[in-house]
Every structure is written in structure tokens, then in C-alpha cells.
Amino acid sequence: GLRVAEIRAIFKLPSQFGHFSQPLAYVHWFKPFQAWDPQLGMFKLSRSTRHHR
């Protein structure tokens, strides 16, 4: 299924930490869709607090 995420930062590490061919991202994950809000016409979201759950 689909997951919602918020990209907070895109960055590169100094070479002393190894070679990465692509930039890295700091991401906040949200819990899976849970409740549809008929007044808003959207799903309500809440942030995942641990291991994408």
C-alpha cells in the first residue's frame, strides 16, 4: 500500500563517512491511513512514532 512521508532535508555526508552515489534524505513517516473525515474530504494522518508504525 501507499505510505505518506514528509521529506525534511536532503543532504550529502562528508567523504570521511563513505561514498554515497545519491543524496540522503531525512524523512518523517506517517501511520497508515486510518480515518476518513467526511467534512474535510480527506484522511486524517498522524506521525509514526517508531519503525513506520
PDB file of C-alpha atoms in Angstrom, residues 2 4 19 35 41 48:
ATOM      1  CA  LEU A   2       0.904   3.632  -0.117  1.00  0.00           C
ATOM      2  CA  VAL A   4       2.755   9.143   3.472  1.00  0.00           C
ATOM      3  CA  HIS A  19      30.796   7.146  -0.632  1.00  0.00           C
ATOM      4  CA  ALA A  35      -9.937   7.581   9.438  1.00  0.00           C
ATOM      5  CA  GLY A  41     -12.963  15.031   2.333  1.00  0.00           C
ATOM      6  CA  SER A  48       4.599   7.418  13.110  1.00  0.00           C
TER       7      SER A  48
END
